[in-house]
């Protein structure tokens, strides 16, 4: 596992945007780059930078195919707090990605389980995910894979914990009851099947989750810990999130990264 410690949130986002752009550019011409994407506040700075780089001609999304991590069950794509709306307003409508290359789970699907199975198949049909960018919940959830979700799970319907509904209430007028209780989400196994996974962990409130990801045992209590088994996982974090790491862990990763630019 690589742990890239940056000074603050902005530096973490700048590093990650450069890293993703480099991966997209490295794909052989004519081949699609398949990119997994998260919502939440953590990736916003990355999206902002990728938009700037796209406008400056430094990276193109014409041959990029995206798969989003999750969507609330019962929210239509027009709903202000749907992850469809989030992704289009915060990212897709500002870059040169063809609309048909964007894949997001349908929160209004008649048969949610069938929707999830079709999504897994669509990822396979696209050749698998080259790079899955993720965020993390305070309880270590990746996508909506709450504690106790199998580390081998595939795309499916998830029940959100009260903690997550409380954390996400800030987008629903502060009322956790307004946050949908269930969501469609890629599985931990789906994320770990990506050829590369990059997870953003920023801020003091994510310090326990970062320690569990890097130093804890592999456990379904912290679904983020499954990344320890991934051959190509990168944790991009900031100083504030490092508060619960052992000093030696922190120093070791700074040492490893000393001479790396990206
Ligand atoms: C939601 C999303 C996750 C995201 C998490 C953290 O629960 N389903 O994919 O990682 O929020 O969000 P934030 O980055 O706002 O802390």
PDB file of C-alpha atoms and ligand atoms in Angstrom, residues 38-43 69-70 72 83 134-138 141-146 160 164 168 170-171 185 200 202 205-206, ligand 1:
ATOM      1  CA  UNK A  38     -17.028   8.766  -5.753  1.00  0.00           C
ATOM      2  CA  UNK A  39     -19.240  11.545  -4.469  1.00  0.00           C
ATOM      3  CA  UNK A  40     -18.910  13.363  -1.142  1.00  0.00           C
ATOM      4  CA  UNK A  41     -16.944  16.467  -0.251  1.00  0.00           C
ATOM      5  CA  UNK A  42     -13.539  14.751  -0.367  1.00  0.00           C
ATOM      6  CA  UNK A  43     -13.284  14.482  -4.181  1.00  0.00           C
ATOM      7  CA  UNK A  69     -19.735   4.107  -6.777  1.00  0.00           C
ATOM      8  CA  UNK A  70     -23.243   4.513  -5.506  1.00  0.00           C
ATOM      9  CA  UNK A  72     -29.425   6.606  -2.975  1.00  0.00           C
ATOM     10  CA  UNK A  83     -25.478  11.433  -6.863  1.00  0.00           C
ATOM     11  CA  UNK A 134     -12.790   6.583  -3.579  1.00  0.00           C
ATOM     12  CA  UNK A 135     -13.588   8.585  -0.505  1.00  0.00           C
ATOM     13  CA  UNK A 136     -14.182   7.171   2.938  1.00  0.00           C
ATOM     14  CA  UNK A 137     -16.807   7.530   5.640  1.00  0.00           C
ATOM     15  CA  UNK A 138     -15.916   8.309   9.257  1.00  0.00           C
ATOM     16  CA  UNK A 141     -17.035   2.774   4.626  1.00  0.00           C
ATOM     17  CA  UNK A 142     -15.967   2.771   1.015  1.00  0.00           C
ATOM     18  CA  UNK A 143     -18.842   3.603  -1.374  1.00  0.00           C
ATOM     19  CA  UNK A 144     -21.834   2.627   0.831  1.00  0.00           C
ATOM     20  CA  UNK A 145     -20.188  -0.516   2.193  1.00  0.00           C
ATOM     21  CA  UNK A 146     -20.915   0.034   5.851  1.00  0.00           C
ATOM     22  CA  UNK A 160     -27.102   2.836   5.722  1.00  0.00           C
ATOM     23  CA  UNK A 164     -23.909   7.706   7.979  1.00  0.00           C
ATOM     24  CA  UNK A 168     -25.071  13.024   5.388  1.00  0.00           C
ATOM     25  CA  UNK A 170     -26.037  18.156   6.201  1.00  0.00           C
ATOM     26  CA  UNK A 171     -27.207  17.767   2.584  1.00  0.00           C
ATOM     27  CA  UNK A 185     -23.553   0.543  -4.126  1.00  0.00           C
ATOM     28  CA  UNK A 200      -8.858  10.182  -0.410  1.00  0.00           C
ATOM     29  CA  UNK A 202      -8.785  14.117   4.673  1.00  0.00           C
ATOM     30  CA  UNK A 205     -12.642  13.284  11.669  1.00  0.00           C
ATOM     31  CA  UNK A 206     -11.181  10.650   9.334  1.00  0.00           C
TER      32      UNK A 206
HETATM   33  C1  LIG B   1     -20.919   9.019   1.410  1.00  0.00           C
HETATM   34  C2  LIG B   1     -20.524   8.304   0.127  1.00  0.00           C
HETATM   35  C3  LIG B   1     -19.094   7.798   0.180  1.00  0.00           C
HETATM   36  C4  LIG B   1     -18.181   8.920   0.654  1.00  0.00           C
HETATM   37  C5  LIG B   1     -18.579   9.334   2.040  1.00  0.00           C
HETATM   38  C6  LIG B   1     -17.674  10.374   2.665  1.00  0.00           C
HETATM   39  O1  LIG B   1     -21.341   8.159   2.392  1.00  0.00           O
HETATM   40  N1  LIG B   1     -21.370   7.198  -0.180  1.00  0.00           N
HETATM   41  O2  LIG B   1     -18.710   7.321  -1.095  1.00  0.00           O
HETATM   42  O3  LIG B   1     -16.842   8.485   0.612  1.00  0.00           O
HETATM   43  O4  LIG B   1     -19.900   9.849   1.955  1.00  0.00           O
HETATM   44  O5  LIG B   1     -18.029  11.636   2.251  1.00  0.00           O
HETATM   45  P1  LIG B   1     -17.166  12.947   2.514  1.00  0.00           P
HETATM   46  O6  LIG B   1     -16.077  12.920   1.494  1.00  0.00           O
HETATM   47  O7  LIG B   1     -18.135  14.073   2.284  1.00  0.00           O
HETATM   48  O8  LIG B   1     -16.655  12.864   3.900  1.00  0.00           O
END
